[in-house]
XYZ file of N, CA and C in Angstrom:
681
model
N 34.948 -63.161 -17.591
C 33.931 -62.534 -16.707
C 33.823 -60.724 -17.511
N 32.490 -60.603 -17.535
C 32.480 -59.014 -18.137
C 33.546 -58.181 -16.981
N 33.893 -57.194 -17.493
C 34.328 -56.074 -16.284
C 32.847 -55.370 -15.573
N 33.041 -55.164 -14.208
C 31.657 -54.800 -13.276
C 32.839 -53.794 -12.457
N 34.116 -53.504 -12.510
C 34.505 -52.624 -11.515
C 35.956 -52.207 -12.168
N 35.637 -50.589 -11.840
C 36.883 -49.961 -12.754
C 37.772 -49.045 -11.705
N 38.847 -49.696 -11.499
C 40.066 -49.239 -10.431
C 41.098 -48.156 -11.141
N 41.066 -46.706 -10.377
C 41.933 -45.859 -10.932
C 42.988 -45.693 -10.039
N 44.362 -45.322 -10.300
C 45.182 -44.684 -9.059
C 44.955 -43.519 -9.103
N 45.580 -42.712 -8.681
C 44.873 -41.535 -8.131
C 46.063 -40.217 -8.769
N 47.439 -39.887 -8.385
C 48.049 -38.606 -8.563
C 48.681 -39.513 -10.193
N 48.583 -38.518 -10.798
C 49.373 -38.883 -12.393
C 48.342 -39.136 -13.025
N 47.130 -39.831 -12.577
C 45.948 -40.680 -13.600
C 45.014 -39.839 -13.469
N 44.264 -39.419 -12.361
C 42.846 -38.699 -12.687
C 43.005 -37.296 -12.313
N 44.628 -37.237 -11.176
C 44.577 -36.002 -10.495
C 46.228 -34.934 -11.250
N 46.217 -34.487 -11.793
C 47.940 -33.649 -12.432
C 48.699 -33.505 -11.275
N 49.575 -34.425 -10.961
C 50.421 -33.965 -10.221
C 51.747 -32.862 -10.620
N 51.924 -32.205 -11.782
C 52.076 -30.957 -11.824
C 51.525 -29.982 -11.722
N 50.384 -29.859 -11.355
C 49.651 -28.474 -11.040
C 49.897 -27.793 -10.193
N 50.698 -28.148 -9.130
C 50.854 -27.847 -7.820
C 52.115 -26.595 -8.248
N 53.268 -27.255 -9.114
C 53.942 -26.392 -9.169
C 53.510 -24.983 -10.414
N 53.161 -25.740 -10.979
C 52.359 -24.594 -12.545
C 51.017 -23.486 -12.357
N 50.766 -23.618 -11.332
C 49.995 -22.711 -10.345
C 50.603 -22.180 -9.772
N 51.381 -22.185 -8.771
C 52.650 -21.342 -8.248
C 53.375 -20.526 -8.621
N 53.819 -21.147 -10.165
C 54.679 -20.218 -11.062
C 53.881 -19.138 -11.835
N 52.667 -19.201 -11.851
C 51.937 -18.109 -12.505
C 51.270 -17.584 -11.482
N 51.477 -17.441 -10.201
C 50.722 -16.520 -9.288
C 52.073 -15.671 -9.183
N 51.017 -14.116 -8.498
C 51.773 -12.778 -8.608
C 53.468 -13.062 -7.771
N 54.403 -12.327 -7.997
C 55.629 -12.259 -6.971
C 55.850 -13.894 -7.183
N 55.623 -14.769 -7.736
C 56.741 -16.221 -8.151
C 57.253 -16.073 -9.408
N 57.252 -14.794 -9.974
C 58.390 -14.711 -11.319
C 59.362 -15.376 -11.411
N 60.194 -15.331 -10.875
C 61.561 -15.588 -10.617
C 61.413 -17.522 -10.648
N 60.162 -18.213 -10.071
C 59.920 -19.249 -10.091
C 59.805 -20.243 -11.613
N 58.964 -19.301 -12.144
C 59.134 -19.989 -13.613
C 59.662 -20.611 -14.328
N 60.703 -20.431 -14.379
C 62.021 -20.768 -14.998
C 62.106 -22.267 -14.122
N 61.950 -22.016 -12.874
C 62.267 -23.617 -12.848
C 61.163 -24.563 -12.145
N 59.826 -24.280 -12.479
C 58.490 -25.517 -11.857
C 58.727 -26.427 -12.843
N 59.107 -26.570 -14.064
C 58.732 -27.598 -14.664
C 60.104 -28.681 -14.171
N 61.000 -28.225 -13.354
C 62.515 -29.276 -13.417
C 61.443 -29.705 -12.185
N 61.399 -28.384 -11.267
C 60.865 -28.722 -9.915
C 59.420 -29.917 -10.059
N 58.578 -29.656 -10.558
C 57.727 -30.910 -10.907
C 58.298 -32.326 -10.966
N 59.205 -32.333 -12.461
C 59.562 -33.458 -12.673
C 60.468 -34.049 -11.356
N 61.380 -33.372 -11.055
C 62.225 -34.022 -9.676
C 61.372 -34.555 -8.234
N 60.172 -33.720 -8.527
C 59.338 -33.959 -6.976
C 58.751 -35.205 -7.305
N 57.768 -35.374 -8.510
C 57.383 -36.372 -8.699
C 58.164 -37.566 -8.097
N 59.519 -37.894 -9.294
C 60.398 -39.023 -9.617
C 60.813 -39.451 -8.214
N 60.978 -38.452 -7.564
C 61.807 -38.372 -5.870
C 60.293 -39.345 -5.126
N 59.493 -38.508 -5.221
C 58.535 -39.135 -4.577
C 57.485 -40.857 -4.895
N 58.205 -41.325 -5.874
C 57.872 -41.841 -6.339
C 58.628 -43.286 -5.976
N 60.033 -42.617 -5.993
C 61.549 -43.271 -5.787
C 61.463 -43.891 -4.120
N 61.053 -43.272 -3.449
C 60.748 -43.035 -1.671
C 59.567 -43.843 -1.407
N 58.928 -44.360 -2.562
C 58.173 -44.854 -2.021
C 58.352 -46.581 -1.858
N 58.945 -46.840 -3.479
C 59.430 -48.075 -3.787
C 60.324 -48.417 -2.893
N 61.248 -47.943 -2.408
C 62.935 -48.037 -1.498
C 61.981 -48.517 -0.081
N 61.187 -47.616 0.342
C 60.427 -47.998 1.786
C 59.493 -49.321 1.340
N 59.137 -49.609 0.229
C 58.407 -50.842 0.174
C 59.583 -51.844 0.299
N 60.606 -51.693 0.016
C 61.373 -52.738 0.082
C 62.097 -52.982 1.197
N 62.404 -51.625 2.101
C 62.955 -51.874 3.314
C 62.413 -52.104 4.301
N 60.777 -52.402 3.937
C 60.157 -52.284 5.334
C 60.057 -51.233 6.125
N 60.223 -50.189 5.811
C 60.108 -48.969 6.521
C 59.352 -47.974 5.950
N 57.529 -47.964 5.971
C 56.880 -47.878 5.752
C 56.491 -46.071 6.865
N 56.130 -45.062 5.725
C 55.550 -44.330 6.263
C 54.139 -43.803 5.645
N 53.689 -43.029 5.849
C 52.681 -42.162 4.804
C 52.911 -41.489 3.989
N 52.363 -41.445 2.914
C 52.294 -40.576 1.320
C 52.603 -39.026 1.841
N 52.079 -38.368 2.708
C 52.357 -37.189 2.800
C 53.668 -36.946 3.027
N 54.786 -37.906 3.850
C 55.429 -37.654 4.667
C 56.934 -37.828 2.859
N 56.376 -38.958 2.445
C 56.972 -39.519 1.154
C 57.349 -37.878 0.048
N 55.874 -37.443 0.013
C 55.991 -36.160 -0.617
C 56.753 -34.829 -0.202
N 56.347 -34.880 0.686
C 57.210 -33.517 1.512
C 58.833 -33.591 1.393
N 59.416 -35.219 1.535
C 60.668 -35.293 1.121
C 61.161 -35.231 -0.100
N 59.658 -35.508 -1.068
C 60.420 -35.585 -2.585
C 60.334 -33.809 -3.128
N 59.790 -33.249 -2.061
C 59.504 -32.123 -2.474
C 61.021 -31.579 -2.184
N 61.619 -31.411 -1.136
C 62.835 -30.797 -0.229
C 63.703 -31.233 -1.244
N 64.047 -32.446 -1.835
C 65.280 -33.088 -2.839
C 64.831 -31.755 -4.178
N 63.723 -32.130 -4.283
C 63.905 -31.241 -5.491
C 63.904 -29.628 -5.451
N 63.776 -28.845 -4.760
C 63.702 -27.434 -4.274
C 65.516 -27.729 -4.054
N 66.371 -28.169 -3.243
C 67.666 -28.153 -3.232
C 68.224 -28.300 -4.218
N 67.956 -29.500 -5.171
C 68.420 -29.617 -6.714
C 68.793 -28.235 -7.536
N 67.195 -27.631 -7.474
C 67.475 -26.404 -8.107
C 67.843 -24.582 -7.396
N 68.596 -25.245 -6.196
C 68.903 -23.958 -5.670
C 67.953 -23.278 -4.668
N 66.399 -23.712 -4.491
C 65.627 -23.465 -3.484
C 65.445 -23.552 -2.097
N 66.426 -24.262 -1.699
C 65.746 -24.730 -0.181
C 65.598 -24.032 0.453
N 66.003 -22.334 0.605
C 65.720 -21.721 1.524
C 64.676 -20.835 1.264
N 63.808 -20.982 0.258
C 62.643 -20.435 0.089
C 61.491 -21.344 1.048
N 61.236 -20.804 1.755
C 60.137 -21.669 2.720
C 58.986 -20.983 2.492
N 58.910 -20.230 2.091
C 57.436 -19.526 1.791
C 57.232 -20.501 0.107
N 57.857 -20.735 -0.421
C 57.515 -21.364 -1.767
C 57.298 -22.951 -1.545
N 57.554 -23.485 -0.312
C 57.726 -24.843 0.036
C 56.627 -25.031 0.167
N 55.645 -24.256 1.142
C 54.638 -24.043 2.129
C 53.496 -23.893 0.756
N 53.566 -23.128 -0.074
C 52.778 -23.007 -0.656
C 52.373 -24.097 -1.746
N 53.758 -24.917 -2.614
C 53.544 -25.811 -2.781
C 52.868 -26.916 -2.247
N 52.923 -27.293 -1.050
C 52.981 -28.323 -0.391
C 50.983 -28.054 -0.001
N 50.689 -26.836 0.131
C 49.151 -26.190 0.103
C 48.332 -26.773 -1.210
N 48.817 -26.497 -2.262
C 48.476 -26.910 -3.508
C 48.480 -28.107 -3.835
N 49.304 -28.883 -3.436
C 49.019 -30.478 -3.313
C 48.043 -30.898 -2.962
N 47.724 -30.509 -2.013
C 45.773 -31.304 -1.712
C 44.663 -30.244 -2.550
N 45.192 -29.044 -3.598
C 44.397 -28.797 -4.227
C 44.479 -29.355 -5.395
N 45.034 -30.313 -5.889
C 45.567 -30.702 -7.463
C 44.277 -30.669 -8.090
N 44.717 -30.135 -9.626
C 43.232 -30.210 -10.380
C 43.285 -32.119 -11.061
N 41.842 -32.098 -11.118
C 41.923 -33.095 -12.056
C 41.964 -32.669 -13.602
N 42.246 -33.854 -14.470
C 42.227 -33.701 -15.516
C 40.690 -33.731 -16.293
N 40.974 -32.999 -17.217
C 39.527 -32.178 -18.045
C 38.657 -33.076 -18.151
N 39.066 -34.472 -18.577
C 38.286 -35.370 -18.689
C 37.389 -36.692 -18.093
N 38.004 -36.213 -16.707
C 37.749 -37.314 -15.622
C 36.441 -37.115 -15.442
N 35.935 -36.081 -15.081
C 34.333 -35.911 -14.731
C 33.417 -36.632 -15.252
N 33.363 -36.459 -16.622
C 32.416 -37.454 -17.880
C 33.162 -38.596 -18.022
N 34.636 -39.304 -17.414
C 34.130 -40.314 -17.932
C 33.959 -41.255 -16.896
N 34.072 -40.660 -15.888
C 33.585 -41.478 -14.393
C 31.483 -41.592 -14.299
N 31.080 -40.420 -14.644
C 30.062 -40.413 -14.983
C 29.335 -41.364 -16.031
N 30.095 -41.492 -17.095
C 30.335 -42.654 -18.100
C 30.170 -43.994 -17.492
N 30.950 -44.149 -16.712
C 31.281 -45.923 -15.831
C 29.767 -45.700 -15.172
N 29.581 -44.704 -14.236
C 28.175 -45.002 -13.104
C 27.210 -45.374 -13.973
N 26.619 -44.604 -15.160
C 25.444 -44.527 -15.978
C 25.715 -45.812 -16.627
N 26.704 -46.947 -16.657
C 27.274 -47.784 -17.362
C 27.011 -49.054 -16.214
N 26.646 -48.735 -14.997
C 26.514 -49.551 -13.874
C 27.618 -50.075 -13.294
N 28.983 -49.552 -13.558
C 30.104 -50.130 -13.051
C 30.557 -49.655 -11.680
N 31.285 -50.305 -10.756
C 31.619 -49.936 -9.815
C 33.024 -49.452 -9.816
N 33.169 -47.856 -9.010
C 34.127 -47.008 -9.391
C 35.020 -47.050 -8.019
N 36.103 -47.052 -8.240
C 37.141 -46.289 -6.680
C 38.567 -46.198 -7.484
N 38.883 -45.029 -6.464
C 40.553 -45.140 -6.697
C 41.709 -45.691 -5.653
N 42.198 -46.470 -5.955
C 43.264 -47.436 -5.031
C 44.461 -46.440 -5.419
N 45.204 -46.326 -4.471
C 46.255 -44.979 -4.144
C 47.276 -45.388 -2.963
N 48.922 -44.836 -3.546
C 49.861 -44.783 -2.046
C 49.137 -43.344 -1.202
N 47.970 -42.796 -1.825
C 47.936 -41.552 -0.879
C 47.529 -41.782 0.327
N 47.768 -41.089 1.444
C 47.342 -41.247 2.726
C 45.811 -40.722 2.437
N 44.807 -41.548 3.660
C 43.215 -40.866 3.873
C 42.959 -39.491 3.630
N 44.039 -38.816 4.253
C 43.168 -37.883 4.497
C 43.731 -36.903 2.901
N 44.834 -37.149 2.459
C 45.024 -36.577 1.304
C 44.545 -36.985 0.138
N 43.971 -38.007 0.042
C 43.125 -38.343 -0.950
C 41.569 -37.695 -1.097
N 41.354 -37.525 -0.166
C 39.809 -37.021 0.888
C 40.045 -35.241 0.004
N 41.002 -34.932 0.589
C 41.073 -33.343 -0.144
C 41.127 -32.842 -1.225
N 41.622 -34.401 -2.470
C 42.032 -34.089 -3.878
C 40.343 -34.542 -4.465
N 39.869 -35.744 -3.576
C 38.594 -36.298 -4.158
C 37.674 -34.974 -4.185
N 37.841 -34.181 -3.070
C 36.894 -33.006 -2.557
C 37.292 -31.889 -3.832
N 38.336 -31.493 -4.000
C 38.392 -29.961 -4.926
C 38.583 -30.400 -6.435
N 38.409 -31.838 -6.624
C 37.892 -32.137 -7.748
C 36.312 -32.418 -8.026
N 35.743 -32.374 -6.888
C 34.162 -32.671 -7.239
C 33.724 -33.792 -7.594
N 34.375 -35.113 -7.505
C 33.979 -36.257 -8.323
C 34.118 -37.595 -6.953
N 33.386 -36.996 -6.214
C 33.490 -37.573 -4.763
C 31.811 -38.587 -5.465
N 30.831 -37.937 -5.792
C 29.643 -38.287 -6.046
C 29.396 -39.745 -6.942
N 30.974 -39.838 -8.123
C 30.674 -41.017 -8.891
C 31.723 -41.705 -8.496
N 32.317 -41.899 -7.579
C 33.284 -42.968 -6.646
C 32.662 -43.549 -5.304
N 32.966 -45.127 -5.590
C 32.073 -45.787 -4.675
C 32.883 -45.920 -3.622
N 34.389 -45.878 -3.657
C 35.200 -45.995 -2.356
C 36.453 -45.134 -2.852
N 37.106 -44.952 -1.618
C 38.710 -44.565 -2.091
C 39.643 -45.521 -1.318
N 40.114 -46.345 -1.864
C 41.059 -46.894 -1.161
C 42.370 -47.067 -1.077
N 43.039 -46.453 0.030
C 44.606 -46.330 0.071
C 45.714 -47.605 0.929
N 46.534 -47.241 0.462
C 47.788 -48.357 0.942
C 47.937 -48.670 2.414
N 47.713 -47.604 3.241
C 47.385 -47.316 4.520
C 47.066 -48.580 5.193
N 45.783 -49.106 4.856
C 45.163 -49.875 5.320
C 46.058 -51.310 5.041
N 47.358 -51.589 4.265
C 48.117 -52.520 4.447
C 49.282 -52.179 4.933
N 49.727 -50.653 5.096
C 50.830 -50.396 5.402
C 51.956 -50.600 4.296
N 52.354 -50.704 3.341
C 52.745 -51.042 2.143
C 52.867 -50.648 1.016
N 53.458 -49.818 0.226
C 53.272 -49.248 -1.300
C 53.101 -50.463 -2.366
N 52.834 -49.661 -3.273
C 52.122 -50.147 -4.625
C 53.885 -50.193 -4.768
N 54.066 -51.820 -5.374
C 53.350 -52.431 -6.441
C 53.420 -54.035 -5.501
N 53.317 -53.964 -3.913
C 52.896 -54.863 -3.363
C 51.635 -55.639 -3.804
N 51.743 -57.246 -3.798
C 50.271 -57.329 -4.441
C 49.227 -57.041 -3.211
N 49.482 -56.740 -1.725
C 48.602 -56.567 -0.780
C 47.922 -55.411 -1.325
N 48.002 -54.551 -2.141
C 47.728 -53.199 -2.090
C 46.271 -53.709 -3.608
N 46.546 -54.508 -4.361
C 45.789 -55.009 -5.055
C 44.528 -56.091 -4.867
N 44.875 -56.811 -3.560
C 44.062 -57.417 -3.031
C 42.925 -56.506 -2.252
N 43.167 -55.041 -2.242
C 42.199 -54.429 -1.289
C 40.659 -54.733 -2.251
N 41.093 -54.268 -3.707
C 39.720 -54.496 -4.579
C 39.108 -56.197 -4.684
N 39.147 -56.676 -4.628
C 39.346 -57.842 -4.385
C 38.081 -58.091 -3.042
N 38.738 -57.652 -1.723
C 38.143 -57.405 -0.781
C 37.243 -56.186 -0.291
N 37.256 -55.405 -1.232
C 36.184 -54.686 -0.882
C 34.861 -54.589 -1.837
N 35.162 -55.261 -3.056
C 34.183 -55.453 -4.179
C 33.522 -56.780 -4.229
N 34.125 -57.234 -3.427
C 33.899 -59.228 -3.924
C 33.940 -59.631 -5.331
N 34.875 -58.865 -6.011
C 34.698 -59.709 -7.496
C 36.251 -60.243 -7.994
N 35.782 -61.227 -9.022
C 37.489 -61.817 -9.392
C 38.433 -60.598 -9.887
N 38.919 -61.337 -9.769
C 40.202 -60.295 -10.592
C 40.170 -59.832 -12.173
N 39.403 -61.091 -12.765
C 39.201 -60.706 -14.284
C 37.858 -59.810 -14.302
N 37.082 -59.498 -13.257
C 36.196 -58.379 -13.531
C 36.762 -56.720 -13.323
N 37.870 -57.266 -13.066
C 38.502 -55.837 -12.845
C 39.129 -54.805 -13.844
N 39.032 -53.624 -14.276
C 39.879 -52.431 -15.319
C 40.582 -51.733 -14.333
N 42.121 -51.858 -14.384
C 42.671 -51.009 -13.450
C 43.385 -49.954 -14.504
N 43.384 -49.116 -14.294
C 44.266 -47.364 -14.766
C 45.216 -46.974 -13.973
N 46.109 -46.650 -14.773
C 47.005 -46.091 -13.858
C 48.050 -45.045 -15.526
N 48.444 -43.873 -14.792
C 49.258 -43.373 -15.648
C 50.797 -43.889 -15.666
N 50.953 -44.694 -14.626
C 52.457 -45.076 -13.999
C 52.676 -46.576 -14.756
N 53.384 -46.663 -15.874
C 54.053 -47.976 -16.315
C 53.829 -48.826 -15.588
N 54.798 -48.445 -14.836
C 55.157 -49.905 -13.549
C 54.001 -50.225 -12.932
N 53.183 -49.388 -12.603
C 51.639 -49.866 -11.526
C 50.753 -50.593 -12.382
N 50.724 -50.037 -13.535
C 49.670 -51.282 -14.826
C 50.171 -52.561 -14.840
N 51.709 -52.573 -15.028
C 52.770 -53.451 -15.430
C 51.899 -54.326 -14.335
N 52.377 -54.114 -13.333
C 52.462 -54.971 -11.792
C 50.893 -55.122 -11.190
N 49.941 -54.849 -11.959
C 48.124 -54.765 -11.953
C 48.003 -56.191 -13.171
N 48.340 -55.761 -14.063
C 48.430 -57.388 -15.053
C 49.157 -58.207 -14.572
N 50.275 -58.497 -14.254
C 50.561 -59.415 -13.311
C 49.856 -60.145 -12.289
N 49.229 -59.170 -11.534
C 48.152 -59.767 -10.816
C 46.871 -60.468 -11.389
N 46.602 -60.463 -12.159
C 45.623 -60.743 -12.546
C 44.572 -59.503 -13.547
N 44.625 -58.357 -13.065
C 43.421 -57.554 -13.307
C 43.429 -57.090 -14.887
N 42.846 -57.181 -15.589
C 42.940 -56.301 -17.060
C 43.443 -54.620 -16.555
N 44.540 -54.442 -17.705
C 44.880 -52.729 -17.176
C 45.062 -51.946 -18.376
N 44.911 -50.600 -17.988
C 45.217 -49.948 -18.745
C 46.386 -48.591 -18.859
N 46.944 -48.581 -19.736
C 48.211 -47.558 -19.239
C 47.870 -46.236 -19.767
N 47.485 -45.070 -19.167
C 47.577 -43.755 -19.680
C 48.533 -43.341 -19.654
N 49.137 -43.405 -21.085
C 50.623 -42.811 -21.524
C 50.572 -41.114 -22.321
N 50.227 -40.713 -21.019
C 50.204 -39.279 -21.769
C 51.764 -38.571 -22.151
N 52.769 -38.747 -22.279
C 54.166 -38.479 -22.415
C 54.125 -39.454 -23.556
N 53.839 -40.317 -24.109
C 54.313 -40.668 -25.131
C 55.603 -41.882 -24.640
N 55.590 -41.927 -23.414
C 56.931 -42.925 -22.987
C 57.514 -44.293 -23.092
N 58.262 -44.684 -23.477
C 58.358 -46.536 -23.841
C 57.830 -47.266 -22.856
N 57.422 -48.298 -23.469
C 57.317 -48.986 -22.207
C 57.846 -50.146 -21.692
N 57.653 -50.052 -20.164
C 58.490 -50.268 -19.044
C 58.887 -51.885 -19.546
N 60.362 -52.255 -18.764
C 60.926 -53.962 -19.540
C 60.333 -54.338 -17.771
N 59.201 -55.075 -17.803
C 59.081 -55.784 -16.651
C 57.967 -57.206 -16.698
N 57.807 -57.756 -15.828
C 57.493 -58.967 -16.453
C 56.014 -59.317 -16.947
N 55.326 -58.676 -16.903
C 53.997 -58.658 -17.415
C 54.104 -57.017 -17.904
N 53.016 -56.435 -19.213
C 52.866 -55.546 -19.940
C 51.386 -55.351 -19.610
N 50.602 -53.879 -19.681
C 49.496 -53.091 -19.705
C 48.743 -53.864 -20.741
N 47.449 -54.364 -20.664
C 46.725 -54.934 -21.522
C 46.061 -53.911 -23.098
N 46.163 -52.521 -22.397
C 45.829 -51.531 -23.123
C 46.735 -50.076 -22.978
N 46.935 -49.245 -23.713
C 47.777 -48.290 -24.385
C 46.922 -46.881 -24.153
N 46.484 -46.089 -24.422
C 45.745 -44.632 -24.374
C 46.167 -43.670 -23.772
N 46.278 -42.482 -24.360
C 47.007 -41.169 -24.507
C 45.916 -40.189 -23.159
N 44.919 -40.695 -22.915
C 44.180 -39.861 -21.940
C 42.935 -40.770 -21.323
N 41.741 -40.626 -20.689
C 41.014 -41.181 -19.929
C 39.649 -41.311 -20.822
N 39.559 -40.695 -22.077
C 38.294 -41.027 -22.649
C 37.879 -42.019 -22.716
N 38.667 -43.163 -23.163
C 38.350 -43.990 -23.726
C 38.070 -45.260 -22.976
N 38.185 -45.091 -21.541
C 38.035 -46.008 -20.911
C 36.566 -46.557 -20.718
N 35.346 -45.764 -20.559
C 34.113 -46.313 -20.781
C 34.117 -47.297 -21.740
N 34.676 -47.269 -22.976
C 34.308 -47.912 -23.605
C 35.363 -49.189 -23.753
N 36.548 -49.097 -23.409
C 36.897 -50.505 -22.651
C 36.479 -51.390 -21.798
N 35.641 -50.843 -20.492
C 34.667 -51.255 -19.505
C 33.736 -52.075 -20.184
N 33.252 -51.851 -21.061
C 32.114 -52.283 -21.756
C 32.003 -53.704 -21.569
């Protein structure tokens, strides 16, 4: 079957998760933070993801905002900045205003011009995703924003990927799933989706039972893959 539905992970795929720390580092009065922001951004993202996996395994689900705050607290302590409450609050505020990658609007418009269904499928909580979509100005080129909160478990649980068929009534073979997380793209491939891994960092392929069908360096090639 041809592709009818293009589904995107949100954080790290459409939205730049390093933008919060990078923006804060360039603000007046935060000169001392500039040496720390790359490490903060890396630790924050890694812990955020690890906490979702651990909570999925243990069945102790919480919303994505909680693991986002917990990940930041770990990162700040690791860099000796746990006492900087003003910085913490600013970073959390900026996470609601993450920048979309520059190619995102044109890519989504191209998909809609080609008659595709488009949606986000994310670990993010509905209010976080709503804030990010509005901040990026891409709501008019998305048919829906699907959150794991409707099933109460984080990716890569199969019930999360089931949300796509439930919403769009499409077969798995009609779905192109796009993620910047190799593990997410691999899990979606194992589920039965056609998948594209957006490997911006040039990372090695994850050693998992399934592998993504396509590997891209950014999102500009997605409309061509979906034809």
